[in-house]
XYZ file of C-alpha atoms in Angstrom:
405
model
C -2.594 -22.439 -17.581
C -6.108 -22.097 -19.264
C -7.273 -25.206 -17.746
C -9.660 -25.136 -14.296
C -7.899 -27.820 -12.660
C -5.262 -24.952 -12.329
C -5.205 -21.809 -11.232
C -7.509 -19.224 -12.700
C -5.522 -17.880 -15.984
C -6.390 -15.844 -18.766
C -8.296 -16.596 -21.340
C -10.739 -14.490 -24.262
C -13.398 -12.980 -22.257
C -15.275 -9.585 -23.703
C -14.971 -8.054 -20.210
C -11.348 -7.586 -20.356
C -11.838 -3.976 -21.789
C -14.637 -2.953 -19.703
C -14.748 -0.637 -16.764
C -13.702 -2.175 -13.460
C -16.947 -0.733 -12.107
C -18.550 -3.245 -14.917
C -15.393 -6.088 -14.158
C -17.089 -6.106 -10.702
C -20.043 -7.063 -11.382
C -19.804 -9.529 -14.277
C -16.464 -10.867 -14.162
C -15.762 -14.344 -13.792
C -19.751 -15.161 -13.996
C -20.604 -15.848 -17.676
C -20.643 -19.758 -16.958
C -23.756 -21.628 -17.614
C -25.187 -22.244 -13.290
C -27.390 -24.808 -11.887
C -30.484 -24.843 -12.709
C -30.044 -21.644 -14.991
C -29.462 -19.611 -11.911
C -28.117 -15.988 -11.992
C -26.057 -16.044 -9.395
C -23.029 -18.202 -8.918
C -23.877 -21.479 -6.567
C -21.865 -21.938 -3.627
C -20.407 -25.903 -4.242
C -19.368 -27.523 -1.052
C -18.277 -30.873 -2.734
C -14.941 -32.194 -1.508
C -14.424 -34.047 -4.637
C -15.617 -34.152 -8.025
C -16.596 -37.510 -10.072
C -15.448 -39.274 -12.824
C -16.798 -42.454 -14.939
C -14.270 -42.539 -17.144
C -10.370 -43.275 -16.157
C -9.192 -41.477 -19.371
C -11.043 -38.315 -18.630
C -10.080 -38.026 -14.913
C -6.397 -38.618 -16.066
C -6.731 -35.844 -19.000
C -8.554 -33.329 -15.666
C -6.236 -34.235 -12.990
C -3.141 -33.321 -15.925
C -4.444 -30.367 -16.669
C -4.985 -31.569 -19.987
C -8.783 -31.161 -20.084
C -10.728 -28.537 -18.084
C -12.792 -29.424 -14.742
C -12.198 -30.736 -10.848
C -10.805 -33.079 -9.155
C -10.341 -32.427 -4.949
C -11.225 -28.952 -3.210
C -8.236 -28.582 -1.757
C -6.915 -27.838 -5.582
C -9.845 -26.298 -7.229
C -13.410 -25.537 -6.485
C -15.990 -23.919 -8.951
C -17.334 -21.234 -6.618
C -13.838 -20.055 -5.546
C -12.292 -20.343 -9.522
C -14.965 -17.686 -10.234
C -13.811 -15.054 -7.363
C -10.130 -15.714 -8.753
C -11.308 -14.981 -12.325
C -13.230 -11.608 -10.737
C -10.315 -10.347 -9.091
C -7.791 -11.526 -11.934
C -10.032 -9.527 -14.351
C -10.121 -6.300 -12.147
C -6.126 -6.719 -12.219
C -5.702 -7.203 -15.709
C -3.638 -10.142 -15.097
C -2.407 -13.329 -16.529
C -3.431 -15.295 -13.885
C -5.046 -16.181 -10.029
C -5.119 -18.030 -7.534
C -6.682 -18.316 -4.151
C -6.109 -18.729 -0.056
C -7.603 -19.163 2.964
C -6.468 -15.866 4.319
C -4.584 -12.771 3.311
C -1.459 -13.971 5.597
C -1.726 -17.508 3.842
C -1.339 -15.774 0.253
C 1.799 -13.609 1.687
C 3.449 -16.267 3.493
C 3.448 -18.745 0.551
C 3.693 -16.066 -2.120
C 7.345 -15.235 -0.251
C 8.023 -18.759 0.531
C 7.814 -19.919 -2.784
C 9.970 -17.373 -4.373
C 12.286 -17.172 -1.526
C 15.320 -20.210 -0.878
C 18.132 -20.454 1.667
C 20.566 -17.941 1.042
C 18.491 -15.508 -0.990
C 18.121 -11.673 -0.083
C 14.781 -10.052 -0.318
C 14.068 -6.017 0.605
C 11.402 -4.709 1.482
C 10.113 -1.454 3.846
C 9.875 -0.926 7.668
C 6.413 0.182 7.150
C 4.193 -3.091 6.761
C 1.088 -4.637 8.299
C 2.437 -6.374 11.331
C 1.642 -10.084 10.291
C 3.837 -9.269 7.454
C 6.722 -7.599 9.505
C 6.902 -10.164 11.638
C 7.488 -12.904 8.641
C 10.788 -10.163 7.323
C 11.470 -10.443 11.184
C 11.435 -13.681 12.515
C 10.034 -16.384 10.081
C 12.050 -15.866 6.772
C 15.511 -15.423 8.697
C 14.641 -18.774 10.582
C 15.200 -20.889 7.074
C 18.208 -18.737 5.978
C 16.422 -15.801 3.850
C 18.405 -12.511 4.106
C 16.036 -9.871 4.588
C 16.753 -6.165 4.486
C 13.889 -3.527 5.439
C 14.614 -0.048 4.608
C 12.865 3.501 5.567
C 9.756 3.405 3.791
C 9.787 7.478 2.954
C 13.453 6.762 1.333
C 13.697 5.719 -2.439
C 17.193 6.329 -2.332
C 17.980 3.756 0.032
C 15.231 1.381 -1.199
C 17.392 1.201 -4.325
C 20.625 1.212 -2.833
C 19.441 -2.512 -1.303
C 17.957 -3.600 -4.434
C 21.268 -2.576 -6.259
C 23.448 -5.091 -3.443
C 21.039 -7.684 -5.197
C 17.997 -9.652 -4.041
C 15.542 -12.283 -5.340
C 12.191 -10.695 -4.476
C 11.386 -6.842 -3.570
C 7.848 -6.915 -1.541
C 6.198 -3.505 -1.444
C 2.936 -2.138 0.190
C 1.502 1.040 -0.582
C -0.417 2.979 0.923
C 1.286 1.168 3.723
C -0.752 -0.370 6.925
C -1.125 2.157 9.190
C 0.552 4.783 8.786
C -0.929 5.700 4.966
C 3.075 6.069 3.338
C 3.282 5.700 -0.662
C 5.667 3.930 -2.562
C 6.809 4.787 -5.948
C 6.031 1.508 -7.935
C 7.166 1.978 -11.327
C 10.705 3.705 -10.239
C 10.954 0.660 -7.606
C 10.000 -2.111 -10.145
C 12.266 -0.820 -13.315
C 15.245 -0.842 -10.732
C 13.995 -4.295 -9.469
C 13.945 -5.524 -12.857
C 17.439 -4.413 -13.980
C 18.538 -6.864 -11.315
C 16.454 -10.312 -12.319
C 14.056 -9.337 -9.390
C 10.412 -10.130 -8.573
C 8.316 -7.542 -7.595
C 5.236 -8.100 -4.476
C 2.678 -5.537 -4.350
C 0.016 -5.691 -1.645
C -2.853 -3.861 -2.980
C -5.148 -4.518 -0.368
C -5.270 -0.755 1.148
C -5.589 0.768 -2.318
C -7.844 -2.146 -4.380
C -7.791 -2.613 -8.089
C -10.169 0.369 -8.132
C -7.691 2.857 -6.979
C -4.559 1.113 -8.082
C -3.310 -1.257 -10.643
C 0.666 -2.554 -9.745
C 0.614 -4.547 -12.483
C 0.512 -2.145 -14.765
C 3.133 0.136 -12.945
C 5.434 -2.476 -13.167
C 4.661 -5.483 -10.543
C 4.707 -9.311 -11.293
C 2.230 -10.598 -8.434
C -0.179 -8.051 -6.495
C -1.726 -9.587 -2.754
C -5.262 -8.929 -1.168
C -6.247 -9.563 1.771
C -9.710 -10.377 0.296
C -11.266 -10.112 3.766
C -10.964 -6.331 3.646
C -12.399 -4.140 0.888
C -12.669 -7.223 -1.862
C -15.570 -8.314 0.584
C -16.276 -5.232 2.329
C -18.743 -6.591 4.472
C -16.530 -8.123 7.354
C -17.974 -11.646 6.764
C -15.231 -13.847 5.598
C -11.929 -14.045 5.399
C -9.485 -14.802 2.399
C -6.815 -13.996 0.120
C -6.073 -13.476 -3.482
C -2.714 -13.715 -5.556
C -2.673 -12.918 -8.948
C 0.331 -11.425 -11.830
C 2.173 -13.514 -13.904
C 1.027 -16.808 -15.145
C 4.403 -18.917 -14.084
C 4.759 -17.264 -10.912
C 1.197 -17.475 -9.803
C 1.355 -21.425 -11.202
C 4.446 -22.011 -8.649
C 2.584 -20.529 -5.691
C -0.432 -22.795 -5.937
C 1.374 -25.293 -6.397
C 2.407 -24.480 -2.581
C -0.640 -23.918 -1.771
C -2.689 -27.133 -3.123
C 0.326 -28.679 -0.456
C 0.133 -26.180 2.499
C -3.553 -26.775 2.075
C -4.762 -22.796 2.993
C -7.151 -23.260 0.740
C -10.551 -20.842 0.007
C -13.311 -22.350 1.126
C -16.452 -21.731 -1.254
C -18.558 -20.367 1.160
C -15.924 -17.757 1.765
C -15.618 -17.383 -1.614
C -19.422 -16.703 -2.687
C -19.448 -14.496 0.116
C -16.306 -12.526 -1.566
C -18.155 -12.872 -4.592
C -21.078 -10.974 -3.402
C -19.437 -8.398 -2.079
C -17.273 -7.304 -4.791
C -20.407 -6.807 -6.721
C -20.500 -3.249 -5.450
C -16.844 -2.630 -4.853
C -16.399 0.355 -7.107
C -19.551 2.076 -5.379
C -18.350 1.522 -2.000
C -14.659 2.390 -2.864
C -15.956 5.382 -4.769
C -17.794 6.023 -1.096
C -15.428 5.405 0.959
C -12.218 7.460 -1.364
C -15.169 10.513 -0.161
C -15.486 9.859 3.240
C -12.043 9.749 3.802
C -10.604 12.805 2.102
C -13.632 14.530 3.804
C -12.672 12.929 7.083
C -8.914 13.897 6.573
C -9.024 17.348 5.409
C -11.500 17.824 8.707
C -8.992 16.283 11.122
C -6.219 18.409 9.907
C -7.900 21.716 11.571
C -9.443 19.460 14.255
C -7.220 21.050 17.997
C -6.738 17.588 18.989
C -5.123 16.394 16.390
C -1.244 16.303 16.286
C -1.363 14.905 12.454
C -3.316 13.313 10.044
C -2.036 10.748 7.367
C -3.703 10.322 3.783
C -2.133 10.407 0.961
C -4.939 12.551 -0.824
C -4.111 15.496 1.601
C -1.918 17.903 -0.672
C 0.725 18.214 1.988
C 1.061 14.904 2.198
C 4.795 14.201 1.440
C 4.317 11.116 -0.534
C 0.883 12.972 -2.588
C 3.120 13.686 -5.701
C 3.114 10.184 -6.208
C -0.127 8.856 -4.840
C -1.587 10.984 -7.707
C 0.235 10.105 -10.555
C 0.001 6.099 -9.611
C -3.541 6.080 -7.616
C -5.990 6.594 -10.767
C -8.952 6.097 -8.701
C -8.595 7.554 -5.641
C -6.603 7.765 -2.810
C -8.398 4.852 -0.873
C -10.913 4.767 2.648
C -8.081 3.911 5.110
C -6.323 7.109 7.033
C -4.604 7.558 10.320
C -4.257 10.357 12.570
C -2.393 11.252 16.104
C -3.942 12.368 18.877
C -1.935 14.792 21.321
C -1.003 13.453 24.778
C 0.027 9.479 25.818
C -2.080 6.588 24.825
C -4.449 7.303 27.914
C -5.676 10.046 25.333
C -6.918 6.825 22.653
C -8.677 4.712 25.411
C -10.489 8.077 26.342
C -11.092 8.524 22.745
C -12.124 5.612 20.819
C -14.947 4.386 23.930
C -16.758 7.208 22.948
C -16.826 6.570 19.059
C -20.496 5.920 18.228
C -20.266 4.954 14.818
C -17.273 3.093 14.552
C -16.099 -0.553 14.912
C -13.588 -0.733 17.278
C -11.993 -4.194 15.836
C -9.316 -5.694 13.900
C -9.953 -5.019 10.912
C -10.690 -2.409 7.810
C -12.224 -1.854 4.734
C -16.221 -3.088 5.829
C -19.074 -0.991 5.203
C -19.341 0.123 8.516
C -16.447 2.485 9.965
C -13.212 0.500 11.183
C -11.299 2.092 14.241
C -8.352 0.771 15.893
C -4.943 1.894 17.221
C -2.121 -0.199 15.909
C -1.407 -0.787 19.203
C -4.092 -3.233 19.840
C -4.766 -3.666 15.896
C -2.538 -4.156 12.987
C 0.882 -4.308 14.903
C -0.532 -5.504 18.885
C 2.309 -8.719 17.886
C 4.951 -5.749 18.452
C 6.245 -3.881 21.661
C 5.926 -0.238 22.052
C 9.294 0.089 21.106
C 9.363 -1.734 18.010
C 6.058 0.311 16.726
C 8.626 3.256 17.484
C 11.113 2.037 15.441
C 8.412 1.823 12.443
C 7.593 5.310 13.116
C 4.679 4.119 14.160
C 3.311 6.062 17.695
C 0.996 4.474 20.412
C -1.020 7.984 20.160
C -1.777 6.531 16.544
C -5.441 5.553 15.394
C -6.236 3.803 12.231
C -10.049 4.684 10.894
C -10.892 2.688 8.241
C -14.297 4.756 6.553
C -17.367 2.700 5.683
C -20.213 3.815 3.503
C -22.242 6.101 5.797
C -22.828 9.767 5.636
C -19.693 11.881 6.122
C -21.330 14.342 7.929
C -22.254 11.976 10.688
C -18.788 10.719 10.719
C -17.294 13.741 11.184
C -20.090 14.811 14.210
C -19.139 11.134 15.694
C -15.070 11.892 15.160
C -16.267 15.669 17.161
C -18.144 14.550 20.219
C -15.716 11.641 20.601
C -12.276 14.100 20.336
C -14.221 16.696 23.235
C -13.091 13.705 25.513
């Protein structure tokens, strides 16, 4: 697994005890560039030469390091894995085209006819809707249980299961899991454990150290943070994160290296703009609690939070730049609202340097009827707002003017 012409896997590297602030930055880029460049060169060659049979057997193997098709491996993209394995601290990584891509093959590589896999109600739609409809199609058992329940959680691990897939906080509604109590019961019955860090990044919260095998970005959201490309990271345990790309080199939802210097670029200031946007969104939060307008806000950094207990004991960093909150009335109250937003986004997506708004409604769970959002506990006065970098202050006179409506 040390070899490029696999996934990206661990090796000796002097950043592995530095800060993640300092992981960001340097990580994955101590290779000799082109033309002694600084920066890491974005290498759009489909295929990579070879004069010599013996040596292009020995790369293709695995045996020697280096390239052989882009589909597989790609020198731009191998350093973003290495970036984001670092940040991780894990054994290994491996890249996608999208976030959905590394979910859906992460889950249908470790999941066969006839096996069980639990999970929560409270996931980002895309990844509902594969518990839902996709996994049962081929024969997977799938049980989703009340997010805000432990108790139960365990209950359906302790029936038995091949895979438990967590998110937390959870997409949109902002609920935390308790990861090491979830894994350890996992892992008493010959379980993997999924984590999808995407909402909290390695900044705020490491799941591999709490107990996960494989952690998930969506690398188009706060990884890049500028809203400019879209990918998707796995990366955990060295045999498990082998088996997935070799799915993926098949499936062919591959990074492409534009995406991936683009990535690259934007992690460089990840821990400033997480720092940022952990700020904004506390300040944002505690100011929407007293806001009249408000029915309830959802952060886990809010002290009556239910779920805060365990946000701060397993969210080292901060409590992340993603909250919800409920307006009073029907959804006529949202469409009067979110118009009127003047710094805000009003798009599918989060985690940009700009501010992010969008009810799940038209957003994260728009695949779902009313009544199934109901179900999740998720309400159509809901409204995701994903904080960027900018002054909190003019947030929070933007959230004002907009709520008068």
């Amino acid at each position: 697994m040390s070899h490029q012409s696999q996934p990206s896997a661990e090796q000796p590297n002097p950043l592995a005890s530095a800060h993640r602030a300092t992981q960001a930055v340097w990580g994955g880029e101590g290779g000799t560039h082109w033309e002694r460049s600084t920066q890491t060169p974005v290498v759009n060659s489909v295929s990579f030469g070879y004069g010599d049979c013996d040596e292009w057997r020995r790369v293709a193997l695995g045996e020697t390091p280096g390239h052989i098709y882009g589909r597989n491996t790609n020198p731009t993209v191998r350093v973003f894995e290495e970036k984001v394995r670092l940040l991780e601290g894990a054994a290994a990584a491996t890249s996608f085209a999208t976030g959905m891509a590394a979910i859906s093959d992460t889950l249908f590589t470790l999941l066969a006819p006839g096996d069980r896999v639990v999970s929560v109600v409270d996931t980002y739609g895309g990844t509902n809707r594969l518990f839902s409809e996709f996994l049962p199609r081929v024969g997977v058992v799938v049980e989703l249980c009340q997010t805000e329940n432990a108790e139960a959680i365990e209950q359906a691990i302790d029936a038995g299961l091949r895979v438990l897939y967590l998110e937390t906080p959870t997409n949109p509604t902002c609920k935390v899991l308790d990861l090491a109590r979830l894994a350890r019961r996992a892992h008493e019955r010959g379980a993997s454990v999924v984590v999808d860090n995407t909402f909290a990044t390695p900044i705020n919260q490491q799941p591999l150290q709490l107990g996960a095998d494989l952690v998930i970005h969506s690398a188009t959201k706060f990884l890049g943070g500028h809203a400019d490309a879209l990918g998707g990271v796995l990366v955990g345990d060295a045999e498990l994160v082998h088996s997935v790309y070799r799915r993926r080199e098949i499936t062919g939802a591959t990074l492409h290296p534009e995406a991936a210097y683009l990535l690259l670029r934007g992690m460089k200031t990840l821990a400033l703009r997480v720092e940022r946007q952990n700020f904004n969104a506390m300040t944002v939060a505690r100011h929407l609690r007293q806001h009249p307008r408000v029915a309830k806000v959802f952060y886990p950094g809010l002290e009556d939070h239910p779920n805060h207990d365990i946000a701060k004991q397993q969210m080292t960093g901060g409590f992340g730049g993603v909250l919800s909150f409920q307006l009073h009335g029907e959804f006529d109250a949202v469409k009067r609202f979110l118009p009127r937003l003047r710094l805000a986004h009003r798009a599918a997506n989060l985690g940009a340097v700009e501010t992010v708004v969008a009810p799940p409604a038209t957003g994260s769970h728009v695949e779902l009827t009313a009544e199934q959002r109901a179900a999740l506990g998720i309400p159509e006065t809901l409204v995701r707002y994903s904080c960027g970098i900018e002054d909190v202050r003019d947030l929070i006179a933007d959230l004002d003017q907009a709520l008068k409506a």
